[in-house]
Amino acid sequence: MRVIAVANQKGGVGKTTTAINLSTALAAIGRRVLVLDCDAQGNASTGLGVEPQARRKTSYDVLVGEGTLAEAILPTKVPNLDLVPGDENLAGVETVLHSDPRKNFKLREAFDTLVKSGKHYDTVLIDCPPSLSAVTINAMTAANAVLVPLQCEFLALEGLSQLLRTVDLVRGALNPDLEIQGVVLTMYDKRNNLSDQVASEVRSFFGTKVYQTVIPRNVKLSEAPSFGVPAILYDHKCSGSEAYIMLAQELMQRERERAAA
């Protein structure tokens, strides 16, 4: 089971869109996938068609010890794709866990329990909140790698160094095997020279860590969540859907190369 945290402390960069559509594309090529919605807004849950009243157990319950991952897992409309939903209670995790000496290891322990139960997934994507909170630290501590969606705008670069420092801190103190799986450039606008400038700067800094696949600005990606389906189901021929299908293929190629190394 490969656990990937989709993280960037800046909001509005495409984390949830990436978690929803990348997971759908991976499921479509035969991977058994679990999405863990760890954002208090619960947008990944909504975007995968799971209404609030159906979220009997959530990632909050898992983090605070009031439920197991197995109890919280729900099926989605996408074959091979399951979800652990999120809800507004996640905003209070920090307060509940502040004095717990194992507060940073709750998700890792939950995954260990899931594996022992015999439940198997090929890939787990954790949709992290737009902050470097206790929930994000838990996600990084539990993950094998971090996937960073990065909006093609100048301000998106400013917070990137803070995210990298957090990854280094988690690697040094909590999870020595954590790696940057890759950087995904999102909301690319080919009509805007700034998009090219940001893309060029990110590639010069991260090199091959940056995916060749770039996610364009696309209205279908924005519309799909309101219908409770991934864009790949809403309109699989739109440019956004095609980009996420290509991204899934590129991710799997990277994973094969990593496994062979």
Short mmCIF file of C-alpha atoms in Angstrom, two decimals:
data_model
loop_
_atom_site.label_atom_id
_atom_site.label_comp_id
_atom_site.label_asym_id
_atom_site.label_seq_id
_atom_site.Cartn_x
_atom_site.Cartn_y
_atom_site.Cartn_z
CA MET A 1 0.00 0.00 0.00
CA ARG A 2 1.50 3.28 -1.16
CA VAL A 3 0.31 6.29 0.83
CA ILE A 4 0.63 9.72 -0.80
CA ALA A 5 -0.24 12.97 0.98
CA VAL A 6 -1.57 15.64 -1.41
CA ALA A 7 -0.35 18.74 0.40
CA ASN A 8 0.23 22.46 0.08
CA GLN A 9 -0.52 24.86 2.91
CA LYS A 10 -1.80 27.43 0.41
CA GLY A 11 -5.49 27.13 -0.40
CA GLY A 12 -6.96 27.17 -3.88
CA VAL A 13 -4.07 25.43 -5.63
CA GLY A 14 -5.98 22.32 -6.74
CA LYS A 15 -5.30 19.82 -3.93
CA THR A 16 -8.84 18.48 -3.75
CA THR A 17 -9.34 18.56 -7.52
CA THR A 18 -6.12 16.59 -7.86
CA ALA A 19 -7.08 14.07 -5.16
CA ILE A 20 -10.51 13.47 -6.74
CA ASN A 21 -9.46 13.19 -10.37
CA LEU A 22 -6.09 11.50 -9.93
CA SER A 23 -7.71 8.84 -7.73
CA THR A 24 -10.45 8.33 -10.32
CA ALA A 25 -7.92 7.98 -13.13
CA LEU A 26 -5.86 5.49 -11.09
CA ALA A 27 -9.01 3.47 -10.32
CA ALA A 28 -9.89 3.48 -14.03
CA ILE A 29 -6.60 1.78 -14.89
CA GLY A 30 -7.24 -0.95 -12.35
CA ARG A 31 -5.66 0.34 -9.15
CA ARG A 32 -7.52 -0.21 -5.89
CA VAL A 33 -7.63 3.33 -4.46
CA LEU A 34 -8.65 4.97 -1.18
CA VAL A 35 -9.10 8.72 -0.76
CA LEU A 36 -8.80 10.03 2.78
CA ASP A 37 -10.55 13.41 3.08
CA CYS A 38 -8.73 15.25 5.87
CA ASP A 39 -10.00 18.74 5.08
CA ALA A 40 -12.66 20.22 7.39
CA GLN A 41 -14.49 21.56 4.33
CA GLY A 42 -15.11 17.99 3.18
CA ASN A 43 -14.87 19.00 -0.47
CA ALA A 44 -13.31 15.73 -1.63
CA SER A 45 -16.25 13.88 -0.09
CA THR A 46 -18.76 16.15 -1.82
CA GLY A 47 -16.87 15.93 -5.10
CA LEU A 48 -17.04 12.13 -4.94
CA GLY A 49 -20.80 12.21 -4.35
CA VAL A 50 -20.92 11.40 -0.61
CA GLU A 51 -23.50 13.63 1.05
CA PRO A 52 -22.95 14.91 4.65
CA GLN A 53 -25.73 12.74 6.07
CA ALA A 54 -23.96 9.62 4.76
CA ARG A 55 -20.74 10.41 6.65
CA ARG A 56 -21.41 8.41 9.81
CA LYS A 57 -17.71 7.99 10.58
CA THR A 58 -15.10 10.39 9.24
CA SER A 59 -11.36 10.97 9.27
CA TYR A 60 -11.96 13.05 12.42
CA ASP A 61 -13.22 9.95 14.24
CA VAL A 62 -10.15 8.05 13.06
CA LEU A 63 -7.74 10.75 14.25
CA VAL A 64 -9.28 11.11 17.71
CA GLY A 65 -9.72 7.37 18.25
CA GLU A 66 -13.50 7.21 17.97
CA GLY A 67 -13.48 4.89 14.96
CA THR A 68 -11.20 2.84 12.74
CA LEU A 69 -10.39 3.42 9.08
CA ALA A 70 -12.27 0.26 8.17
CA GLU A 71 -15.39 1.58 9.91
CA ALA A 72 -15.16 4.94 8.13
CA ILE A 73 -14.61 3.65 4.57
CA LEU A 74 -17.46 4.24 2.12
CA PRO A 75 -17.78 3.19 -1.53
CA THR A 76 -18.04 5.86 -4.23
CA LYS A 77 -19.68 5.91 -7.65
CA VAL A 78 -16.30 5.01 -9.14
CA PRO A 79 -15.43 1.30 -9.27
CA ASN A 80 -12.21 0.49 -7.33
CA LEU A 81 -12.38 3.83 -5.49
CA ASP A 82 -13.35 4.14 -1.80
CA LEU A 83 -13.47 7.17 0.48
CA VAL A 84 -12.97 8.05 4.12
CA PRO A 85 -15.04 11.25 4.33
CA GLY A 86 -14.17 14.47 6.11
CA ASP A 87 -16.30 16.99 7.99
CA GLU A 88 -16.12 20.25 9.93
CA ASN A 89 -15.05 18.49 13.13
CA LEU A 90 -11.54 18.18 11.68
CA ALA A 91 -11.01 21.83 12.60
CA GLY A 92 -10.93 20.73 16.27
CA VAL A 93 -8.36 17.92 16.00
CA GLU A 94 -5.52 20.11 17.28
CA THR A 95 -7.41 20.89 20.49
CA VAL A 96 -8.42 17.28 21.15
CA LEU A 97 -4.94 15.83 20.59
CA HIS A 98 -2.74 18.61 21.99
CA SER A 99 -1.68 16.68 25.13
CA ASP A 100 -1.49 13.22 23.53
CA PRO A 101 2.15 12.06 23.27
CA ARG A 102 1.21 10.00 20.18
CA LYS A 103 -0.70 12.85 18.55
CA ASN A 104 1.42 12.83 15.37
CA PHE A 105 1.09 9.09 14.77
CA LYS A 106 -2.70 8.62 14.79
CA LEU A 107 -3.04 8.11 11.04
CA ARG A 108 0.01 5.87 10.80
CA GLU A 109 -1.40 3.65 13.53
CA ALA A 110 -4.78 3.65 11.78
CA PHE A 111 -3.17 2.44 8.54
CA ASP A 112 -1.29 -0.28 10.44
CA THR A 113 -4.61 -1.49 11.86
CA LEU A 114 -6.20 -1.38 8.38
CA VAL A 115 -3.44 -3.55 6.90
CA LYS A 116 -3.76 -6.06 9.76
CA SER A 117 -7.51 -6.27 9.10
CA GLY A 118 -6.79 -7.59 5.63
CA LYS A 119 -8.19 -4.57 3.77
CA HIS A 120 -5.94 -3.85 0.80
CA TYR A 121 -5.43 -0.78 -1.38
CA ASP A 122 -2.75 -0.19 -3.98
CA THR A 123 -2.76 3.58 -3.54
CA VAL A 124 -4.03 5.89 -0.79
CA LEU A 125 -4.33 9.62 -1.47
CA ILE A 126 -4.72 11.90 1.57
CA ASP A 127 -6.36 15.24 0.76
CA CYS A 128 -4.69 17.52 3.32
CA PRO A 129 -6.11 20.79 4.68
CA PRO A 130 -4.67 24.12 3.42
CA SER A 131 -2.55 24.59 6.55
CA LEU A 132 0.44 23.03 8.28
CA SER A 133 -1.72 21.72 11.12
CA ALA A 134 -1.75 18.61 13.29
CA VAL A 135 -3.83 16.92 10.57
CA THR A 136 -1.21 17.67 7.89
CA ILE A 137 1.59 16.48 10.18
CA ASN A 138 -0.35 13.25 10.77
CA ALA A 139 -0.78 12.80 7.03
CA MET A 140 2.93 13.30 6.35
CA THR A 141 3.90 11.00 9.21
CA ALA A 142 1.67 8.27 7.78
CA ALA A 143 2.64 8.82 4.14
CA ASN A 144 5.39 7.36 2.00
CA ALA A 145 5.52 10.51 -0.10
CA VAL A 146 4.10 14.00 -0.64
CA LEU A 147 2.53 15.15 -3.90
CA VAL A 148 2.51 18.95 -4.17
CA PRO A 149 -0.05 20.67 -6.43
CA LEU A 150 1.31 24.11 -7.29
CA GLN A 151 -0.76 26.83 -8.93
CA CYS A 152 0.93 28.57 -11.84
CA GLU A 153 0.89 31.98 -10.16
CA PHE A 154 3.67 33.92 -8.52
CA LEU A 155 2.20 33.96 -4.99
CA ALA A 156 2.00 30.17 -5.02
CA LEU A 157 5.80 30.05 -4.98
CA GLU A 158 6.07 32.05 -1.76
CA GLY A 159 4.63 29.35 0.49
CA LEU A 160 6.49 26.50 -1.14
CA SER A 161 9.64 26.91 0.95
CA GLN A 162 7.56 26.64 4.14
CA LEU A 163 6.04 23.37 2.91
CA LEU A 164 9.50 22.00 2.11
CA ARG A 165 10.73 22.94 5.58
CA THR A 166 7.79 21.07 7.09
CA VAL A 167 8.61 17.99 4.99
CA ASP A 168 12.21 18.20 6.22
CA LEU A 169 11.07 18.52 9.84
CA VAL A 170 8.73 15.53 9.55
CA ARG A 171 11.46 13.52 7.84
CA GLY A 172 13.93 14.41 10.59
CA ALA A 173 11.69 13.82 13.61
CA LEU A 174 8.79 11.54 12.64
CA ASN A 175 9.10 9.80 9.29
CA PRO A 176 12.66 9.40 7.92
CA ASP A 177 11.44 7.71 4.72
CA LEU A 178 9.17 10.56 3.62
CA GLU A 179 9.97 11.85 0.13
CA ILE A 180 8.65 14.40 -2.33
CA GLN A 181 6.83 12.22 -4.86
CA GLY A 182 6.43 15.08 -7.28
CA VAL A 183 5.19 18.58 -8.00
CA VAL A 184 2.10 19.03 -10.19
CA LEU A 185 1.64 22.37 -11.93
CA THR A 186 -2.06 23.28 -11.82
CA MET A 187 -4.34 25.99 -13.23
CA TYR A 188 -1.98 26.54 -16.15
CA ASP A 189 -3.19 29.21 -18.55
CA LYS A 190 -1.35 29.08 -21.86
CA ARG A 191 -2.56 32.62 -22.67
CA ASN A 192 -0.74 33.99 -19.63
CA ASN A 193 3.03 34.51 -19.83
CA LEU A 194 3.20 34.32 -16.02
CA SER A 195 2.15 30.67 -16.13
CA ASP A 196 5.18 29.91 -18.30
CA GLN A 197 7.47 31.92 -16.02
CA VAL A 198 6.27 30.12 -12.88
CA ALA A 199 6.50 26.73 -14.59
CA SER A 200 10.04 27.48 -15.73
CA GLU A 201 11.11 28.63 -12.27
CA VAL A 202 9.63 25.58 -10.56
CA ARG A 203 11.27 23.22 -13.06
CA SER A 204 14.64 24.90 -12.60
CA PHE A 205 14.38 24.41 -8.81
CA PHE A 206 12.84 20.90 -8.62
CA GLY A 207 14.12 19.43 -11.88
CA THR A 208 12.69 16.01 -12.65
CA LYS A 209 10.46 16.09 -9.54
CA VAL A 210 8.07 18.29 -11.56
CA TYR A 211 5.61 16.26 -13.62
CA GLN A 212 5.66 16.78 -17.36
CA THR A 213 1.86 16.72 -17.29
CA VAL A 214 0.42 20.16 -16.55
CA ILE A 215 -3.17 20.65 -15.37
CA PRO A 216 -4.85 23.47 -17.32
CA ARG A 217 -7.43 25.95 -16.15
CA ASN A 218 -10.64 24.24 -17.19
CA VAL A 219 -14.25 25.09 -16.39
CA LYS A 220 -15.31 21.44 -16.36
CA LEU A 221 -12.94 20.76 -13.45
CA SER A 222 -14.73 23.49 -11.51
CA GLU A 223 -18.24 22.40 -12.48
CA ALA A 224 -17.96 18.68 -11.78
CA PRO A 225 -17.98 18.81 -7.92
CA SER A 226 -21.39 20.51 -7.91
CA PHE A 227 -22.73 17.36 -9.61
CA GLY A 228 -21.01 15.06 -7.10
CA VAL A 229 -18.81 13.36 -9.69
CA PRO A 230 -15.16 13.62 -10.71
CA ALA A 231 -14.52 15.63 -13.88
CA ILE A 232 -13.36 12.41 -15.54
CA LEU A 233 -16.94 11.09 -15.23
CA TYR A 234 -18.56 14.47 -15.85
CA ASP A 235 -16.71 15.03 -19.15
CA HIS A 236 -13.85 12.64 -19.84
CA LYS A 237 -12.92 14.45 -23.05
CA CYS A 238 -12.36 17.89 -21.53
CA SER A 239 -8.78 19.13 -21.29
CA GLY A 240 -8.75 18.85 -17.49
CA SER A 241 -9.86 15.22 -17.49
CA GLU A 242 -7.38 14.29 -20.18
CA ALA A 243 -4.60 15.94 -18.17
CA TYR A 244 -5.44 13.94 -15.01
CA ILE A 245 -5.52 10.70 -17.01
CA MET A 246 -2.04 11.55 -18.33
CA LEU A 247 -0.92 12.45 -14.80
CA ALA A 248 -2.07 9.05 -13.49
CA GLN A 249 -0.10 7.31 -16.23
CA GLU A 250 2.99 9.40 -15.43
CA LEU A 251 2.62 8.72 -11.70
CA MET A 252 2.42 4.97 -12.31
CA GLN A 253 5.54 5.13 -14.49
CA ARG A 254 7.39 6.92 -11.67
CA GLU A 255 6.19 4.33 -9.18
CA ARG A 256 7.42 1.49 -11.43
CA GLU A 257 10.82 3.18 -11.74
CA ARG A 258 10.99 3.69 -7.98
CA ALA A 259 10.14 0.04 -7.32
CA ALA A 260 12.78 -1.11 -9.80
CA ALA A 261 15.54 1.10 -8.39
#
